[in-house]
Every structure is written in C-alpha cells, then in structure tokens.
Short mmCIF file of C-alpha atoms and ligand atoms in Angstrom, two decimals:
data_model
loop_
_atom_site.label_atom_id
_atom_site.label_comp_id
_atom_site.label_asym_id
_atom_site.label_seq_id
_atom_site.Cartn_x
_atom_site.Cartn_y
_atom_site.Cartn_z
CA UNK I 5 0.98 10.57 -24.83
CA UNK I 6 1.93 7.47 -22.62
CA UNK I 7 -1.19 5.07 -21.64
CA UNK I 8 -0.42 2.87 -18.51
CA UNK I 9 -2.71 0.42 -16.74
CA UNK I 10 -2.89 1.18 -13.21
CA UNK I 11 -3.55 -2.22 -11.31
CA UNK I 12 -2.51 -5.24 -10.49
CA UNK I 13 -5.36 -7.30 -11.43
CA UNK I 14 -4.28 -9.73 -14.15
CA UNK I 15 -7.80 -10.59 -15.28
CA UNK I 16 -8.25 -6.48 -15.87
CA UNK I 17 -4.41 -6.36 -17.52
CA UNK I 18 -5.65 -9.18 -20.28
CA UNK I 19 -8.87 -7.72 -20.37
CA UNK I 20 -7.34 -4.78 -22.06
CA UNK I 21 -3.45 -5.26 -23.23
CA UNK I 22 -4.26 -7.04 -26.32
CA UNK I 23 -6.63 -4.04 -27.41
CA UNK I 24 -5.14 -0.72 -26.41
CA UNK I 25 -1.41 0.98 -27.23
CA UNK I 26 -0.69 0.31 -23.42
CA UNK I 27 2.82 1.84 -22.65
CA UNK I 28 3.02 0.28 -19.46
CA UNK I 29 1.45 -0.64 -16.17
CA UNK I 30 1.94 1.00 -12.31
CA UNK I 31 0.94 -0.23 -8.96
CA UNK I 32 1.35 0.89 -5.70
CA UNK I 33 0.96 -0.70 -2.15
CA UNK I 34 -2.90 0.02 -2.36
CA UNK I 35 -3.22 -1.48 -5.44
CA UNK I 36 -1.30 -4.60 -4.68
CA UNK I 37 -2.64 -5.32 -0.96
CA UNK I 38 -6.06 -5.08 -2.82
CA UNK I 39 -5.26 -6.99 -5.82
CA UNK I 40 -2.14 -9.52 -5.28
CA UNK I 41 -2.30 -12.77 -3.53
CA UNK I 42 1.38 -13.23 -3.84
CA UNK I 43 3.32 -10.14 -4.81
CA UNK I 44 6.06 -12.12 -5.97
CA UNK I 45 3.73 -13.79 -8.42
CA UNK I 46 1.29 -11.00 -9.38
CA UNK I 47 4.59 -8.74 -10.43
CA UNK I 48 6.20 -11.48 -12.12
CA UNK I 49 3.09 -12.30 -14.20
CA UNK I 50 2.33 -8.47 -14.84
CA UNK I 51 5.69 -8.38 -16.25
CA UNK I 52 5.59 -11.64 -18.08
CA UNK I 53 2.02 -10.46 -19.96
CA UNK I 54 3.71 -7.13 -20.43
CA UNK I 55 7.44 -8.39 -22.06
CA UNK I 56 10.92 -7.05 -21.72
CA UNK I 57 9.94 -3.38 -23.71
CA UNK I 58 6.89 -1.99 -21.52
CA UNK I 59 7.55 -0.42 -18.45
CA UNK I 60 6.51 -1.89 -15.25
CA UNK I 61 6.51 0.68 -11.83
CA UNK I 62 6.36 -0.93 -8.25
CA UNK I 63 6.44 1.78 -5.64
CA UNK I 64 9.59 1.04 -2.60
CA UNK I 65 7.86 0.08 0.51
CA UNK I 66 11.34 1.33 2.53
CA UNK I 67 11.33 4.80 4.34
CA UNK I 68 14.90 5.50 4.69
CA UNK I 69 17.28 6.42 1.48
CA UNK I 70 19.41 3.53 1.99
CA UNK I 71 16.52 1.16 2.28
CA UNK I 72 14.55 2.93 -0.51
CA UNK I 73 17.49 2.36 -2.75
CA UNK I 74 18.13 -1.35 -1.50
CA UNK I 75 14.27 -1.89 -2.80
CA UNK I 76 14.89 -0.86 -6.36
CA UNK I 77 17.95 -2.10 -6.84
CA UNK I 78 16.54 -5.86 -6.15
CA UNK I 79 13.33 -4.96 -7.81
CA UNK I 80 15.25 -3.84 -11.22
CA UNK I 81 17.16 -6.74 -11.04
CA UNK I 82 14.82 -8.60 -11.08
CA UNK I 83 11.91 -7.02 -12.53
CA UNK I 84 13.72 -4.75 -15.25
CA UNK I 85 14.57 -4.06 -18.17
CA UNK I 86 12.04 -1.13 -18.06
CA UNK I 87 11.55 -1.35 -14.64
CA UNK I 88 10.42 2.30 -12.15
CA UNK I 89 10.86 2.26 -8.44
CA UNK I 90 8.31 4.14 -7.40
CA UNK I 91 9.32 6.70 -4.28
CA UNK I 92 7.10 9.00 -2.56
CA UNK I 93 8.25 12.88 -2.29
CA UNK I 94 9.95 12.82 0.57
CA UNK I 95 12.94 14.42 1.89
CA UNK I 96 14.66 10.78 2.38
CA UNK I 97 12.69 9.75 -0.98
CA UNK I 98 14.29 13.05 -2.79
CA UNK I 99 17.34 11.90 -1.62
CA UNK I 100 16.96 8.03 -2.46
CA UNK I 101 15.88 9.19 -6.25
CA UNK I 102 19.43 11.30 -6.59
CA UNK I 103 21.07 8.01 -5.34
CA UNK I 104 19.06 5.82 -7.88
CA UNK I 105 20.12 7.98 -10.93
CA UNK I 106 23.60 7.71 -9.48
CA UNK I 107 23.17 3.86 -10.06
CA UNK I 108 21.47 4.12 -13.17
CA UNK I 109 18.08 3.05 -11.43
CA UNK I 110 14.58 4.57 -13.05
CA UNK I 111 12.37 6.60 -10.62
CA UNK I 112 9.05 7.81 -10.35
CA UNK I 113 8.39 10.24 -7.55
CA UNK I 114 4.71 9.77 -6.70
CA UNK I 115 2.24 11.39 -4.34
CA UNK I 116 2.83 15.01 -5.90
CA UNK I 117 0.43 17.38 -4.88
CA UNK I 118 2.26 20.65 -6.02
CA UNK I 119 4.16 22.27 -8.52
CA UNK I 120 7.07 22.74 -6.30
CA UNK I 121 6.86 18.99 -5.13
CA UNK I 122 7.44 18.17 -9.01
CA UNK I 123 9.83 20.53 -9.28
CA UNK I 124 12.18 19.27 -6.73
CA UNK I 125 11.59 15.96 -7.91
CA UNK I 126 13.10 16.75 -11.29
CA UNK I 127 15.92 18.33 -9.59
CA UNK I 128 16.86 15.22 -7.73
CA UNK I 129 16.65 13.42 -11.15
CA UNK I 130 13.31 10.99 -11.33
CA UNK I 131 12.57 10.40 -14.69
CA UNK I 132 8.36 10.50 -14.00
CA UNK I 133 6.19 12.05 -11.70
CA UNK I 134 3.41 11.32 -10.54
CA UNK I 135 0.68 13.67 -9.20
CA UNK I 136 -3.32 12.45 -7.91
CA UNK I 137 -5.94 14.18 -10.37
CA UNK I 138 -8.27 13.48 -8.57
CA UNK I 139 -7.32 13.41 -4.59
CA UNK I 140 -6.58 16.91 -5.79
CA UNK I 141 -9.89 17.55 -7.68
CA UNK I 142 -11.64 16.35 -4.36
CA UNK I 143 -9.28 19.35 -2.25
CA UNK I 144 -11.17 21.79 -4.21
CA UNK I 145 -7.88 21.84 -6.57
CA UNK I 146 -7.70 21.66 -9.99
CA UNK I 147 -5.52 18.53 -10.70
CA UNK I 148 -5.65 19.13 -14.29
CA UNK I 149 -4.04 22.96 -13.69
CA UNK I 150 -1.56 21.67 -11.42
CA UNK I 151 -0.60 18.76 -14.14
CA UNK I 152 -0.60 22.14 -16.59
CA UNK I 153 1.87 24.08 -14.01
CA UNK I 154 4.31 21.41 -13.83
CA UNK I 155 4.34 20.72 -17.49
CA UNK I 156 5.41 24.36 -17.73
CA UNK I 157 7.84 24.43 -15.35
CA UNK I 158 9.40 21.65 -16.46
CA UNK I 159 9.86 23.27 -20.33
CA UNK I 160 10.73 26.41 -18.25
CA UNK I 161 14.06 24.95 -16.84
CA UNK I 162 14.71 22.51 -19.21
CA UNK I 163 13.81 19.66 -17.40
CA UNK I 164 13.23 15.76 -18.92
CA UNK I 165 11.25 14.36 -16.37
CA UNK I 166 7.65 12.89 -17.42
CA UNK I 167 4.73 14.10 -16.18
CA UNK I 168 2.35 10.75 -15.52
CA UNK I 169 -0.69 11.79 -14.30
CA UNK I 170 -2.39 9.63 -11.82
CA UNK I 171 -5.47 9.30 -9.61
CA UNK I 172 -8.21 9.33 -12.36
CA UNK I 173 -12.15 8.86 -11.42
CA UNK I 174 -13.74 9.59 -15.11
CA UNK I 175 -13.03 10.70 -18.60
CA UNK I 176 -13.22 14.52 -18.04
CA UNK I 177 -10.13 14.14 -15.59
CA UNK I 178 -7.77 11.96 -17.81
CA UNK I 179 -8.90 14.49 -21.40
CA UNK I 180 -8.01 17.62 -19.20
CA UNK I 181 -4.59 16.09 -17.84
CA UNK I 182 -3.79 15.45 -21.76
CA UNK I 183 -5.20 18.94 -22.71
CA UNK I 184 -3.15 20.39 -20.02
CA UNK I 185 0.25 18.73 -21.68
CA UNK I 186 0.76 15.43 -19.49
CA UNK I 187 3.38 12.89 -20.95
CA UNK I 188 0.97 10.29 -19.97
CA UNK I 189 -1.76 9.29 -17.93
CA UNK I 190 -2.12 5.85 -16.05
CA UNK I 191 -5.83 4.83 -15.51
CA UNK I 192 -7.84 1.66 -14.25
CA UNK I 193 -8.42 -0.84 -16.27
CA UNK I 194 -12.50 -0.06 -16.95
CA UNK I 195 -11.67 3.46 -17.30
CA UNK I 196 -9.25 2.37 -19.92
CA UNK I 197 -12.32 0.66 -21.87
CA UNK I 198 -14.38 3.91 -20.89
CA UNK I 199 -11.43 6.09 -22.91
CA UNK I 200 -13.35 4.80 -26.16
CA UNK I 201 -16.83 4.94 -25.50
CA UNK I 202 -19.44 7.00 -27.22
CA UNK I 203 -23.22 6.00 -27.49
CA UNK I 204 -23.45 7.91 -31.03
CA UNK I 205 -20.52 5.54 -32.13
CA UNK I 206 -22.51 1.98 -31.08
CA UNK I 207 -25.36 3.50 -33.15
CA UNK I 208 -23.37 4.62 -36.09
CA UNK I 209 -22.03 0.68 -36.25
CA UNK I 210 -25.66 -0.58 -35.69
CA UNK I 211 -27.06 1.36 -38.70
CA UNK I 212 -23.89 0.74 -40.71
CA UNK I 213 -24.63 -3.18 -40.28
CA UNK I 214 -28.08 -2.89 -41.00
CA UNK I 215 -27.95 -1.26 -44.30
CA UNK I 216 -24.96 -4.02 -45.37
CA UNK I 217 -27.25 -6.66 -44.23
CA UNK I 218 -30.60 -5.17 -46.23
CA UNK I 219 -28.81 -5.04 -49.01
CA UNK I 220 -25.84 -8.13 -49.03
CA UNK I 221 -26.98 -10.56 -46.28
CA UNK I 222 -24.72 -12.27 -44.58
CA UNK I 223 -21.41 -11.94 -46.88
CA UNK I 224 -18.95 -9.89 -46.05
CA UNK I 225 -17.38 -7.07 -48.39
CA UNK I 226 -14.26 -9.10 -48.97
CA UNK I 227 -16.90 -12.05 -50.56
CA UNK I 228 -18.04 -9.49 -52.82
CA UNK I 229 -14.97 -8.59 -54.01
CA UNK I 230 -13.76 -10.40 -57.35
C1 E4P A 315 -0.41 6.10 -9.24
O1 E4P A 315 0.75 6.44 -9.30
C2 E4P A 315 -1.18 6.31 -8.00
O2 E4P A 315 -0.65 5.48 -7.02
C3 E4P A 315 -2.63 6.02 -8.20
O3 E4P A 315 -3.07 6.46 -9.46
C4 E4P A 315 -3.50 6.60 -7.09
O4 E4P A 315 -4.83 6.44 -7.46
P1 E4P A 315 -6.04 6.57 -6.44
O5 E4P A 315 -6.11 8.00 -6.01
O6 E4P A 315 -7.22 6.13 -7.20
O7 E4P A 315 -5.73 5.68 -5.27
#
C-alpha cells in the first residue's frame, strides 16, 4: 500500500521523509493557500526534498478542459517526472483526464464521493482517485465502505486505476481504508507519526533499556561483542 504526505508544509515533509517509506506527497488548493508562501517555491522545494522517483500531485486550478489540460501540461513539464495533475470529477474534468491520457499526462480525479464517481473516472482513464474518508464519514457515510465498493468495482471491470484514499482525521479511518483494499492512503504529516504509535510499545522500550542498563551500564551490545 502507497503512503503519501498530504501537505505542503516543508518543515512537516522533513519532519517525516527521512523516517517513513513515503511514496509520495499531494496538495490541493486548500492545502497550498494554507501552507505556501510562494507556490512556485513551496512545489519546487517539495519536489526537490522528494527527487525525480516519488510522485508529486498538484490539483489544476482551471475549470474548463482546455484550461485544465493547459495546467498539467506546464505543471509536468516542469514539475515531472512523476508528476499527477490533480482534476476534480467533473464533467469538463472527466473530459480534461481523457485528454491528459491522450498526451501521456498522469491524473488523479479527486473529490470522489461515490462509487459511480470513481467509476467514471476510471473510464475516462485517471490513473488515481481520490475519495474524502472522512467528509464522507461526517455525511453519515461510511468512507471506508465506499473506498471498499470502488476497490471492487474496479477488479470487477478490470480497471488499473489506484484507489488513494484521502481526507483522513485519525488512525481508525486510514486502517479501515487499507482493510477495505485501498492502493494507498495520503495522510497529514502528524497523522503520519500517529500511524506508529502505541503506548504498550514506549513501555516495552523503557523496560527493555532498563534491564540492559542494570545489568551492562552504559555499553552498548556491539561493545560487548568480541
Ligand atoms: C486529497 O486528495 C484531498 O485533497 C485531501 O485529503 C482533503 O482532505 P481534507 O478533507 O482534510 O481537507
């Protein structure tokens, strides 16, 4: 299963990169109105801490098709290799994703909200999807069934298209996307440290170092070793 970082908060991205098999990071216009100064220089840096082989997503700010398409072909050029355009499931967006895979352009079609949404996204040809765990959890959905639905339909018909679940709030959400068969999940940065966390495991490490210490000090095993 993928692991992306999504924000655009460079502190956050170095915070966690080094650590964790990150596959990738997304933003959207949210994201970088909130977090860029310069969106010029917050994407180029992303991509610079990321390098040429993880995959970077930018969502088109365009409406129309044409200008949708305009967007990621300057935004691949010169943010790619490995670089999505981002398009929201729209009728123009359905049609600016067929016209991207035309052109060899990567797509994610994001704000999914249904099965069918998803479907017709693969259909047009995006390589990812994208739908909100938990704007749907907070519909009185189930964002992790509707993650589980897609997945199905897509093995149903054969499709290739990734499911990258989105929207995440807490653990529970991003463990019953992967239960329910998601390609990959992208989270915030502190829910990305939150991924590993387990009280029982801090205290397992503290006992483990106290009975080294009682009994060897200060050296470490490979001192001992002869
Ligand atoms: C990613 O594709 C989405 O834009 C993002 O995860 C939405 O998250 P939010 O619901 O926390 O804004």
């Amino acid at each position: 299963m993928q692991i992306l970082l999504d924000t655009a908060n460079i502190n956050q991205i170095k915070s966690v990169l080094p650590y964790f098999p990150i596959d990738g990071v997304t933003t959207n216009p949210s994201i970088l109105a909130r977090e860029a100064e310069d969106v010029n220089d917050t994407l180029r840096a992303i991509r610079e801490l990321l390098g040429p082989d993880r995959m970077l997503f930018a969502q088109a700010t365009a409406h129309d098709s044409a200008g949708i398409v305009a967007q990621a072909e300057k935004l691949t050029k010169e943010l790619g290799p490995n670089f999505y355009t981002k398009i929201p499931v729209t009728m123009q967006g359905l049609r600016a994703v067929a016209m991207c895979k035309e052109r060899g352009l990567k797509t994610l079609v994001t704000a999914i909200f249904t099965p069918m949404q998803a479907l017709l996204a693969a259909k047009s040809g995006a390589d990812y999807v994208a739908p909100y765990v938990d704007r749907l959890d907070n519909i009185t959905s189930d964002g992790a069934s509707v993650v589980g639905e897609i997945v199905n339909l897509y093995n149903e018909y054969g499709y290739e298209t990734k499911v990258l679940a989105a929207s995440f709030k807490n653990i529970q959400q991003v463990y019953n996307a992967a239960s329910c068969g998601a390609h990959g999940v992208t989270v915030t940065a502190p829910l990305c440290e939150k991924l590993i966390f387990h009280p029982y495991t801090d205290r397992s490490l503290e006992d483990f170092d106290i009975d080294w210490r009682s009994r060897f000090g200060e050296k470490g095993i490979d001192q001992l070793l002869k």
